[in-house]
PDB file of C-alpha atoms in Angstrom:
ATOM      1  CA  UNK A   4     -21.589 -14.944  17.182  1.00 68.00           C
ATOM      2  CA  UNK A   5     -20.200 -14.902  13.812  1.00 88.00           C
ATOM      3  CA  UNK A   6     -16.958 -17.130  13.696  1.00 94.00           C
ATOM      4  CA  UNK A   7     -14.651 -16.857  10.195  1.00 96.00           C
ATOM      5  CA  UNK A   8     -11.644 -19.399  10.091  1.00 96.00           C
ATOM      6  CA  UNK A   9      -9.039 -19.796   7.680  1.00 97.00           C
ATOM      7  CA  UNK A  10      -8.677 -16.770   6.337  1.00 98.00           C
ATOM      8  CA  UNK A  11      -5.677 -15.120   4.519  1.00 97.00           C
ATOM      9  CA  UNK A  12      -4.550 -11.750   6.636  1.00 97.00           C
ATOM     10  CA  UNK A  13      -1.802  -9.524   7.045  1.00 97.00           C
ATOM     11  CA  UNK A  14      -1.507  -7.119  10.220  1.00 97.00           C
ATOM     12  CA  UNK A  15      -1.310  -3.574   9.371  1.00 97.00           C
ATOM     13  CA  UNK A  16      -0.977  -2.329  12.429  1.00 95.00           C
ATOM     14  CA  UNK A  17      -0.760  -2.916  16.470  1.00 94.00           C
ATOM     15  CA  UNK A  18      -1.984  -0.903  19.238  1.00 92.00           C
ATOM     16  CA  UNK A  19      -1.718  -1.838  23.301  1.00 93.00           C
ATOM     17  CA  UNK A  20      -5.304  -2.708  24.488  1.00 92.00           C
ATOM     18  CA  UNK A  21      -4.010  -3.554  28.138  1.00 91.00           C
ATOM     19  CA  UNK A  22      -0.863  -5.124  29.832  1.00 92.00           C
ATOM     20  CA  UNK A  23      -1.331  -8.537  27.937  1.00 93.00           C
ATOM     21  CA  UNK A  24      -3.435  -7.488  24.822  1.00 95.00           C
ATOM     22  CA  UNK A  25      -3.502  -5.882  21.364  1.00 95.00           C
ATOM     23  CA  UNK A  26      -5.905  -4.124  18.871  1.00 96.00           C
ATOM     24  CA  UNK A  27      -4.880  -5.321  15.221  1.00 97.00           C
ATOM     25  CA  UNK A  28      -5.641  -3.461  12.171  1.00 97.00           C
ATOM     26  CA  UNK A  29      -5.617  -6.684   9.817  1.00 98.00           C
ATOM     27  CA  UNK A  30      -6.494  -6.610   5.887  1.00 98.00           C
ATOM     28  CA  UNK A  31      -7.755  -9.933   5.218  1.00 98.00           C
ATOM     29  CA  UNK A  32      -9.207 -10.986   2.011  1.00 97.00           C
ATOM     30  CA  UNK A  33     -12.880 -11.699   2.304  1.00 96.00           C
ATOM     31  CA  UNK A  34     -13.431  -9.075   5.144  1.00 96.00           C
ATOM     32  CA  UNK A  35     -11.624  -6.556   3.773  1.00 97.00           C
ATOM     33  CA  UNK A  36      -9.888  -3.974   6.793  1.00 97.00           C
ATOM     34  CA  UNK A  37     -10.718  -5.292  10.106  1.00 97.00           C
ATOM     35  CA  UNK A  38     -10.273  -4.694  14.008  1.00 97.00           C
ATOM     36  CA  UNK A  39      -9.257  -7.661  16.528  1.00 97.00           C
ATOM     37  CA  UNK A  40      -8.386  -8.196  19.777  1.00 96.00           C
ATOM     38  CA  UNK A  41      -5.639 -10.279  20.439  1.00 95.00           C
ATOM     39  CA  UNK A  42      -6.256 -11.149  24.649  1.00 94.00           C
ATOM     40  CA  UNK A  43      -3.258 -12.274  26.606  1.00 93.00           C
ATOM     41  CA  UNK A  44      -0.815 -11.622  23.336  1.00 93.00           C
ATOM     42  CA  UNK A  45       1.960  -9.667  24.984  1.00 92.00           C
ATOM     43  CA  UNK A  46       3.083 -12.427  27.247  1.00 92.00           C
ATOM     44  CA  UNK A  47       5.504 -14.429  27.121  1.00 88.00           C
ATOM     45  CA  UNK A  48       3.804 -17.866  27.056  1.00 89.00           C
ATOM     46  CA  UNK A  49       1.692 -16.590  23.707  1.00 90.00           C
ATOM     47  CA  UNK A  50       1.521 -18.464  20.970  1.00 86.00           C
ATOM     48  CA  UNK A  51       0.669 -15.365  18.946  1.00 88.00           C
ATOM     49  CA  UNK A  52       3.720 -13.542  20.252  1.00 84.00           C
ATOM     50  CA  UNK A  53       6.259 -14.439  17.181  1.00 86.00           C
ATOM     51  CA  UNK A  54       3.028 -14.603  14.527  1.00 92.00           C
ATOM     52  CA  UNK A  55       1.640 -11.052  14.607  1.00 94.00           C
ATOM     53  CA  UNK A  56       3.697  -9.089  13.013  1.00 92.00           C
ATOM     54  CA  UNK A  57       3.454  -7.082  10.154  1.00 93.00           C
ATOM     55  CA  UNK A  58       4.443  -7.662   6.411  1.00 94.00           C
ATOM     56  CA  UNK A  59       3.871 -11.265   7.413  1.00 94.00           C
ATOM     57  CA  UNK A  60       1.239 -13.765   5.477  1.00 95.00           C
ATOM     58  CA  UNK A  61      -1.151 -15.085   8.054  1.00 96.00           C
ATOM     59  CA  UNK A  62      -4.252 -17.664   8.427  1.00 97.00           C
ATOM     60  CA  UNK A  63      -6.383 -16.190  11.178  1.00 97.00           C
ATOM     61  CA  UNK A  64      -9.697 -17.297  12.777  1.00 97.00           C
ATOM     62  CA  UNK A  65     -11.873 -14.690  14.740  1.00 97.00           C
ATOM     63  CA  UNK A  66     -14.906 -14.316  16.240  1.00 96.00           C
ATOM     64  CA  UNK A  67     -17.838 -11.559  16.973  1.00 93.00           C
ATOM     65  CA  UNK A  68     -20.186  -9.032  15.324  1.00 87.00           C
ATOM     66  CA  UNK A  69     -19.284  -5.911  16.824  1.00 89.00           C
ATOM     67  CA  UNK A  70     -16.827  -3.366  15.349  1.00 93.00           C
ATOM     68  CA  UNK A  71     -13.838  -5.222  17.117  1.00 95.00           C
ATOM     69  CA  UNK A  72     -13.803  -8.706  16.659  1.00 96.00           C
ATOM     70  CA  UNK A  73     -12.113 -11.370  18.649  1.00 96.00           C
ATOM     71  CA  UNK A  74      -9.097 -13.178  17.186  1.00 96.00           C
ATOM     72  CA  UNK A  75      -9.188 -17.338  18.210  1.00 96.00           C
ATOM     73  CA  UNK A  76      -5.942 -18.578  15.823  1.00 95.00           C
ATOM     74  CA  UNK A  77      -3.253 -17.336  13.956  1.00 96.00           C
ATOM     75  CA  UNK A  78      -1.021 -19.292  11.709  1.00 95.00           C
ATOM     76  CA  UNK A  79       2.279 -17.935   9.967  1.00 94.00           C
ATOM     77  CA  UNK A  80       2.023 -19.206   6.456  1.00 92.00           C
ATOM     78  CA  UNK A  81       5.571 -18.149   4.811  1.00 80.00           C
ATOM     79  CA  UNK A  82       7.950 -18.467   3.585  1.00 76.00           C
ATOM     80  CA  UNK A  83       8.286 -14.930   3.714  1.00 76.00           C
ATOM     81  CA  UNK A  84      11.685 -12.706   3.636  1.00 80.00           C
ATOM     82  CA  UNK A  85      11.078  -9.784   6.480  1.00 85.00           C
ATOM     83  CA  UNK A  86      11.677  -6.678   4.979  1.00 88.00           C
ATOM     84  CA  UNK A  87      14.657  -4.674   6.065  1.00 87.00           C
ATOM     85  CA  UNK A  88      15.778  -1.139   6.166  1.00 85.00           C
ATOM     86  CA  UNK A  89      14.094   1.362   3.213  1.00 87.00           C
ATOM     87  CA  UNK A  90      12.272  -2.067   2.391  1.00 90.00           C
ATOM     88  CA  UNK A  91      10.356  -2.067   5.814  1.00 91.00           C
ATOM     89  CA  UNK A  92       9.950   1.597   5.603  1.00 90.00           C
ATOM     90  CA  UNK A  93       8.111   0.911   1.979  1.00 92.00           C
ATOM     91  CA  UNK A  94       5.979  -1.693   3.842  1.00 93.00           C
ATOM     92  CA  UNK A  95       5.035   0.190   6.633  1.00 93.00           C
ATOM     93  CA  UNK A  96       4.582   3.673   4.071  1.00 94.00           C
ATOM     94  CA  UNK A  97       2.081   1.170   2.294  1.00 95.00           C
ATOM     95  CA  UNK A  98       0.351   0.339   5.621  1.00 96.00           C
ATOM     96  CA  UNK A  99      -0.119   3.239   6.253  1.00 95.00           C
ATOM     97  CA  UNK A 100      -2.358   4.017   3.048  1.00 96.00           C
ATOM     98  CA  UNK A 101      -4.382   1.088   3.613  1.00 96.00           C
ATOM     99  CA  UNK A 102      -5.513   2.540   7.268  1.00 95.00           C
ATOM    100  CA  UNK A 103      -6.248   5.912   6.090  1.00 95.00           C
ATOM    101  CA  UNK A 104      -7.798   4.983   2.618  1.00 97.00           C
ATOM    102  CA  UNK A 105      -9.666   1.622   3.311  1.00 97.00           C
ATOM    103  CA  UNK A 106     -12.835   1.376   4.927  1.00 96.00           C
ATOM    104  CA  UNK A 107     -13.587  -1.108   7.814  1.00 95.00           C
ATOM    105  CA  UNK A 108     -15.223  -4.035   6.483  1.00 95.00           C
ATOM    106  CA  UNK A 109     -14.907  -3.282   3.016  1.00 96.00           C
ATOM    107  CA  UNK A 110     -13.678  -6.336   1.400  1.00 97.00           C
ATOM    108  CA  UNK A 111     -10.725  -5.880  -1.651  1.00 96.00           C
ATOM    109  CA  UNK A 112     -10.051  -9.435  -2.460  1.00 96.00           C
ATOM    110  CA  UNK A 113      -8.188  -8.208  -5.604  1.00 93.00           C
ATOM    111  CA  UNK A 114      -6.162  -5.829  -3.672  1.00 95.00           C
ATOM    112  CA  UNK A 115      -5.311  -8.441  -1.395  1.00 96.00           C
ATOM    113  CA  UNK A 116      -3.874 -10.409  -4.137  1.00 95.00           C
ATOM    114  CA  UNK A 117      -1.947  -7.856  -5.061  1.00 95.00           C
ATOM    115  CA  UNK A 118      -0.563  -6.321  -1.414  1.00 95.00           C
ATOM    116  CA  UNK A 119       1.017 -10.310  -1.065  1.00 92.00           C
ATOM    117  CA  UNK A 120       3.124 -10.176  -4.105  1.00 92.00           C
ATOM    118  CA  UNK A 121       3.863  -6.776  -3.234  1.00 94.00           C
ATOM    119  CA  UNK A 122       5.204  -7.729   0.114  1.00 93.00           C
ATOM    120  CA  UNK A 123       7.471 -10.415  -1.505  1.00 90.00           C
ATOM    121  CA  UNK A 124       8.619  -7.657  -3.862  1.00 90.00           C
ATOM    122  CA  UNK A 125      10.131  -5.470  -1.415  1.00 91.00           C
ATOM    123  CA  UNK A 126      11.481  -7.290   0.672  1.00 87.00           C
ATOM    124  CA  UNK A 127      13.513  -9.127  -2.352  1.00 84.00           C
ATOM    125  CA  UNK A 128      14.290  -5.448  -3.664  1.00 78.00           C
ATOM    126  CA  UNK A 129      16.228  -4.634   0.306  1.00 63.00           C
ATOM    127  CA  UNK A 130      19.522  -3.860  -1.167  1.00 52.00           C
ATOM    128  CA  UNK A 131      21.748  -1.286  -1.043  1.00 48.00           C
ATOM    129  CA  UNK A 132      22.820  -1.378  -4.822  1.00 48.00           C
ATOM    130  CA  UNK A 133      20.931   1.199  -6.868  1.00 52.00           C
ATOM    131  CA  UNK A 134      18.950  -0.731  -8.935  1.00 58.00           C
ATOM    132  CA  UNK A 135      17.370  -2.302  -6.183  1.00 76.00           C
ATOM    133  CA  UNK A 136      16.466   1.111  -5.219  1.00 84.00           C
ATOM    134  CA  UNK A 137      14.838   1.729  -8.270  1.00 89.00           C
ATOM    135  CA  UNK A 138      12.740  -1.480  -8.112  1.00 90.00           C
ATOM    136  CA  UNK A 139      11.476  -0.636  -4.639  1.00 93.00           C
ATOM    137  CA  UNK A 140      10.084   2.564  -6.121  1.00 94.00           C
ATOM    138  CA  UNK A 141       8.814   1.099  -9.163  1.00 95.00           C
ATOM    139  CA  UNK A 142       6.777  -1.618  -6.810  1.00 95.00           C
ATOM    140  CA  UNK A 143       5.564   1.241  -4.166  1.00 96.00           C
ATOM    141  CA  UNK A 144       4.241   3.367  -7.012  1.00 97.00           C
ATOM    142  CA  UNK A 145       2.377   0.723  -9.293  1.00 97.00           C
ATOM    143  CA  UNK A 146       1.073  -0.129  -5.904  1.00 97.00           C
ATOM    144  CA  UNK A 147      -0.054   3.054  -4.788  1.00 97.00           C
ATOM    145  CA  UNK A 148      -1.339   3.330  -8.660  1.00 97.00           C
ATOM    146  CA  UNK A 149      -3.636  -0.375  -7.619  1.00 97.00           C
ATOM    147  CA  UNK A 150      -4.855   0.990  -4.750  1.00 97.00           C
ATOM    148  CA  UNK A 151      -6.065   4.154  -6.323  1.00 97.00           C
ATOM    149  CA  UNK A 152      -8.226   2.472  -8.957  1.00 96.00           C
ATOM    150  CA  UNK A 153      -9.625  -0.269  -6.617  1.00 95.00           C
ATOM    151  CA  UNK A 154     -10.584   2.575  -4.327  1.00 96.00           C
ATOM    152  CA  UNK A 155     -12.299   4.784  -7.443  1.00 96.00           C
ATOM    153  CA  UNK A 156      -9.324   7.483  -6.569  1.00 97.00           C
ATOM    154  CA  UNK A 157      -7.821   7.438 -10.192  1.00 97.00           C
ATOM    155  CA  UNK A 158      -8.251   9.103 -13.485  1.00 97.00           C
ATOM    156  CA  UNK A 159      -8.480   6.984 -16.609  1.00 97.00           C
ATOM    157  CA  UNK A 160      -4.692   7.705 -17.631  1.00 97.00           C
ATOM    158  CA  UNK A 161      -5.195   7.888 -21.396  1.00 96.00           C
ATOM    159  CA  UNK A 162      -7.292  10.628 -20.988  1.00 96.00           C
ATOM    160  CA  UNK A 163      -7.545  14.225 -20.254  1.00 96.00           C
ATOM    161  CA  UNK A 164      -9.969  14.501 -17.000  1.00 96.00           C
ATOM    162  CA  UNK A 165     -11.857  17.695 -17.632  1.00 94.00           C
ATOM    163  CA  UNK A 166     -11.965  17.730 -21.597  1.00 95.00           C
ATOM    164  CA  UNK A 167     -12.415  13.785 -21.966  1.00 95.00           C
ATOM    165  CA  UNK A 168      -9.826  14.352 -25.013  1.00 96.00           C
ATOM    166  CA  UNK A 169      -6.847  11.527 -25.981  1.00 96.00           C
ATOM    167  CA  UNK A 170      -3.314  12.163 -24.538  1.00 96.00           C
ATOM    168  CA  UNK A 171      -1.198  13.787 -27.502  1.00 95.00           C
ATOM    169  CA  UNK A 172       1.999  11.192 -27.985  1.00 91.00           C
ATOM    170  CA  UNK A 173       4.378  13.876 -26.910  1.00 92.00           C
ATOM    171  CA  UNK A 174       2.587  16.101 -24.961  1.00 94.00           C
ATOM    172  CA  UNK A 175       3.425  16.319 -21.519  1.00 95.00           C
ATOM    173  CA  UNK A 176       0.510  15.868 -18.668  1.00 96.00           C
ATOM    174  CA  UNK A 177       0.507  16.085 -14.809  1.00 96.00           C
ATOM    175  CA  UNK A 178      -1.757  14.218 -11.794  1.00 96.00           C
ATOM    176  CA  UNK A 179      -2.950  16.123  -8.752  1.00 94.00           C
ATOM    177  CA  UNK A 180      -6.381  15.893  -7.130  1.00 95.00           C
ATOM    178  CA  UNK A 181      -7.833  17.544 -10.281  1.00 94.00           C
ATOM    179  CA  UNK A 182      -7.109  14.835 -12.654  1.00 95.00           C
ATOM    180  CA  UNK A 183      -4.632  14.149 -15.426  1.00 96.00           C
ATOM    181  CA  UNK A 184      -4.131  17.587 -17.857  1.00 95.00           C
ATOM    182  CA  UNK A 185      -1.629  19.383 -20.089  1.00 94.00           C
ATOM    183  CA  UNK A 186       1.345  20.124 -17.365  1.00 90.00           C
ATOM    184  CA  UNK A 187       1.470  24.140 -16.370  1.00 80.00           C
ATOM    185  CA  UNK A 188       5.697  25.252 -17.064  1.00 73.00           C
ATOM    186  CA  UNK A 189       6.020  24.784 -13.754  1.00 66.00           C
ATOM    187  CA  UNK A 190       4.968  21.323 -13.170  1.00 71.00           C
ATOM    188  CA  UNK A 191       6.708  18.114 -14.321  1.00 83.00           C
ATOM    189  CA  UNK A 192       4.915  15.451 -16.163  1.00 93.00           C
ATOM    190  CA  UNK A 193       5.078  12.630 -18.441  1.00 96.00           C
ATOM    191  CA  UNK A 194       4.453  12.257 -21.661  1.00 95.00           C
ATOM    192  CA  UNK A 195       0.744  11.081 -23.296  1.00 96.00           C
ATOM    193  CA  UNK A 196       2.515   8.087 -24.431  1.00 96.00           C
ATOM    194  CA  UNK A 197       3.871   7.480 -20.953  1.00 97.00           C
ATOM    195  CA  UNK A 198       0.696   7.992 -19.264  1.00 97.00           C
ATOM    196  CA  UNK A 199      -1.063   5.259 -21.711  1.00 96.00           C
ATOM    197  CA  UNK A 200       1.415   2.555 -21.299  1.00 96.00           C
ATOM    198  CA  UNK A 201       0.776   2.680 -17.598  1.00 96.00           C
ATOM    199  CA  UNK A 202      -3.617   2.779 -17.875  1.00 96.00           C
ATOM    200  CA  UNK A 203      -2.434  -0.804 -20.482  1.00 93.00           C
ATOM    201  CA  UNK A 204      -1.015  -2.133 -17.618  1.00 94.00           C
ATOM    202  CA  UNK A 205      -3.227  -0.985 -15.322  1.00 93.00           C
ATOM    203  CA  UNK A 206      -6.138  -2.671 -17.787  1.00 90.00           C
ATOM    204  CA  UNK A 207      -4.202  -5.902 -17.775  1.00 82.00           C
ATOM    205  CA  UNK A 208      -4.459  -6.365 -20.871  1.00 61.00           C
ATOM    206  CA  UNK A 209      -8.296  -5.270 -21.226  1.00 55.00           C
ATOM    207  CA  UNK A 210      -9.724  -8.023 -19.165  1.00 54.00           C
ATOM    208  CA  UNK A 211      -9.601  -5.194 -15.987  1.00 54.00           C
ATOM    209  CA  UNK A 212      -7.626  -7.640 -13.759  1.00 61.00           C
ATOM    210  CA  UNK A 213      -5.588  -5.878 -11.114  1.00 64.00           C
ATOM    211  CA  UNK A 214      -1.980  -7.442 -11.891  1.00 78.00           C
ATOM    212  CA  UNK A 215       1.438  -6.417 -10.232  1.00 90.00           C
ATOM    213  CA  UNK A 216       4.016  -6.800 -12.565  1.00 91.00           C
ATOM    214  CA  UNK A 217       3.273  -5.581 -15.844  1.00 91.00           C
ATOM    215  CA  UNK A 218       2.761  -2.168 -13.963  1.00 95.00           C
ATOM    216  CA  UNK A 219       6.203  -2.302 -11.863  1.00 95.00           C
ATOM    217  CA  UNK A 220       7.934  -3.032 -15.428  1.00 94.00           C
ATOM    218  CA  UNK A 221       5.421   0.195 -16.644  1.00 95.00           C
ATOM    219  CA  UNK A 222       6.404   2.088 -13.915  1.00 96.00           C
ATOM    220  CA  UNK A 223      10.132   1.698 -13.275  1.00 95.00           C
ATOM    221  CA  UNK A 224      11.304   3.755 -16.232  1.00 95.00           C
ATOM    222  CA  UNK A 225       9.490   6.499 -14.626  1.00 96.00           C
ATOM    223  CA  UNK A 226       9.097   6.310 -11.010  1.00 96.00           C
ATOM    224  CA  UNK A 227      10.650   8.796 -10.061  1.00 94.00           C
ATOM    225  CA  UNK A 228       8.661  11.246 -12.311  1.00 95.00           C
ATOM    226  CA  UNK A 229       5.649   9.651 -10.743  1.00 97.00           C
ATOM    227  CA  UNK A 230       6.482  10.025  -7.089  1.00 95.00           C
ATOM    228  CA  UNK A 231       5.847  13.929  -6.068  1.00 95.00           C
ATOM    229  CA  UNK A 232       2.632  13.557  -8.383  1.00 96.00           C
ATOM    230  CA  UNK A 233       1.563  10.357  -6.532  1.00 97.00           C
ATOM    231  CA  UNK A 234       2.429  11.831  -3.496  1.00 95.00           C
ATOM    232  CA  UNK A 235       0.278  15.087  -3.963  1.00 94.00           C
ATOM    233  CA  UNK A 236      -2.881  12.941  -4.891  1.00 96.00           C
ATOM    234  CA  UNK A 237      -2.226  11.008  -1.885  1.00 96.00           C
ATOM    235  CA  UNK A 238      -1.637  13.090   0.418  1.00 95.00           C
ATOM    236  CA  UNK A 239      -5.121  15.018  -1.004  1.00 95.00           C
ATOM    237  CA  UNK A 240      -7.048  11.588  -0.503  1.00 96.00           C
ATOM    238  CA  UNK A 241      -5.680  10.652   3.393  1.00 94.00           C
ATOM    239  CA  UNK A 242      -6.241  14.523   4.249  1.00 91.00           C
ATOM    240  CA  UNK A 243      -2.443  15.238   5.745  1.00 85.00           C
ATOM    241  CA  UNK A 244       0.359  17.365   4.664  1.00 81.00           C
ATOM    242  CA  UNK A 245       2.938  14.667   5.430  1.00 80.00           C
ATOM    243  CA  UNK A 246       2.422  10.665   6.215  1.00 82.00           C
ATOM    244  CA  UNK A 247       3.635   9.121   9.531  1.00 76.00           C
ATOM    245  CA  UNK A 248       6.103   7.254   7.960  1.00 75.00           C
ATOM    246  CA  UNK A 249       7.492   9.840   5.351  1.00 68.00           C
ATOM    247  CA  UNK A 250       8.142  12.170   8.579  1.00 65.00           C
ATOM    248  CA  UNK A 251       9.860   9.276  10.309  1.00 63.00           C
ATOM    249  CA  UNK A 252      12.064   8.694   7.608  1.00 58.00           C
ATOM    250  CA  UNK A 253      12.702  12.407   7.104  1.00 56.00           C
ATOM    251  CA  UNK A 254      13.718  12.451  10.710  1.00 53.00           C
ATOM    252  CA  UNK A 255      15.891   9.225  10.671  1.00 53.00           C
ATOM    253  CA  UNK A 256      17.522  10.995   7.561  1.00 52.00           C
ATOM    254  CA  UNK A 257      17.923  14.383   9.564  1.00 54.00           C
ATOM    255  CA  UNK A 258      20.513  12.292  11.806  1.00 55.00           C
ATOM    256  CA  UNK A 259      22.494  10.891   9.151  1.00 48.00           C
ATOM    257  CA  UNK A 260      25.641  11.952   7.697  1.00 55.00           C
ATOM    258  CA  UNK A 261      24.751  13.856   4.244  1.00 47.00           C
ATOM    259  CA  UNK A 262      26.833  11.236   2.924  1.00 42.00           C
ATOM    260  CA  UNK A 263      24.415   8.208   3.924  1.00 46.00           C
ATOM    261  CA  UNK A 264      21.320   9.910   3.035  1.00 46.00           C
ATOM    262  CA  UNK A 265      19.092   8.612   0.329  1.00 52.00           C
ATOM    263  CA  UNK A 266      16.014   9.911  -1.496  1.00 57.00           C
ATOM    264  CA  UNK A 267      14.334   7.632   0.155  1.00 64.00           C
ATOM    265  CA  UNK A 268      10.957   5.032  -0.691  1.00 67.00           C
ATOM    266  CA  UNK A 269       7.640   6.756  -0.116  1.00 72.00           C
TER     267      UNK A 269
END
């Protein structure tokens, strides 16, 4: 059987296999999005136990060639800050994405250098003060942004998608599932210049290297502009009306005092 050690992971997701086991959804970086079981996890005598957890850098070995593979090691390999609160709500909205939008056994070893950083990002940006509320937005949508070019999901953003035409300075355009155009009265937008500064970023300065922070810094002045359209094209790509997580929060929200309640992340 095939055996891979030492390889950088992250666990996505866990589900309950039996009374001592796991199935993990883990995004490595050479395999890409993959399924392992983790046997005899869930006791107490587990070295795994305090290791598999999500939002957490990992070295794992595993083993097999079937769809689930068998996991033989795990190593925590932080120092990472556990996200907290709206932060851990951002991490697991992101999760969530990569399940529904990333193939099995797909590798992304770009994206996977860019989901660590973004980790460390929210879970610095865990604060109640408002700006660290707008960082956590600007992080979640230049990643949702990444993720949507790696996967072939996004419009060039200097452009008009149907007419191939240059964005007009001033002129205000909107993203859906039909691509970037002129925004109907009824839809908000941002401006051509707008749009452009964030496909620069997204370039990486032309040499096409998926970066993180020169598109949080593009995307904080308008993040929240960005977040219904991102949302919409999203929501389009994963085929649901509403994302786990959103509805969670919605609900924790519902049982708050209007006071407490926040826009919240995703």
């Amino acid at each position: 059987m095939k055996r891979v050690t030492h390889e950088p992971a992250f666990v996505l997701h866990r589900y309950d296999w039996s009374e001592t086991s796991l199935i993990l959804e883990v995004f490595t970086r050479h395999g890409g999005r993959i399924a392992l079981a983790a046997k005899g996890v869930k006791r107490p005598s587990s070295n795994f136990r305090p290791v598999l957890l999500p939002l957490q850098p990992l070295q794992i070995a595993y083993s097999g060639d079937g769809e689930i593979r068998t996991l033989k090691a795990a190593q925590w390999m932080g120092p990472h800050i556990m996200p907290q609160g709206e932060s851990l709500m951002a991490g697991y909205h992101v999760n969530e994405l990569m399940l529904k939008l990333l193939a099995r056994d797909d590798p992304h070893p770009e994206l996977f250098d860019v989901y660590a950083p973004m980790v460390q990002h929210i879970a610095l940006s865990g604060g109640t003060g408002r700006g660290d509320a707008d960082v956590l937005q600007a992080v979640l949508r230049a990643f949702e942004l990444l993720l949507l070019r790696e996967l072939g999901l996004l419009p060039q953003l200097h452009l008009q998608t149907t007419t191939l035409r240059g964005l007009q300075g001033e002129t205000m355009y909107h993203l859906s599932e039909h691509g970037l155009r002129e925004s109907p009265g009824e839809a908000a937008g941002l401006s051509g210049w707008q749009w452009r500064n964030i496909q620069s970023a997204l370039d990486g300065g032309g040499d096409h290297a998926i970066t993180l922070s020169g598109v949080v810094d593009a995307c904080e002045p308008v993040a929240g502009l960005l977040k219904p359209m991102l949302r919409q094209l999203l929501h389009y790509h994963c085929g649901v009306s509403t994302l786990k997580t959103r509805q969670l929060l919605m609900d924790v929200q519902g049982m708050m005092p209007a006071a407490a309640m926040g826009a919240g992340p995703a």
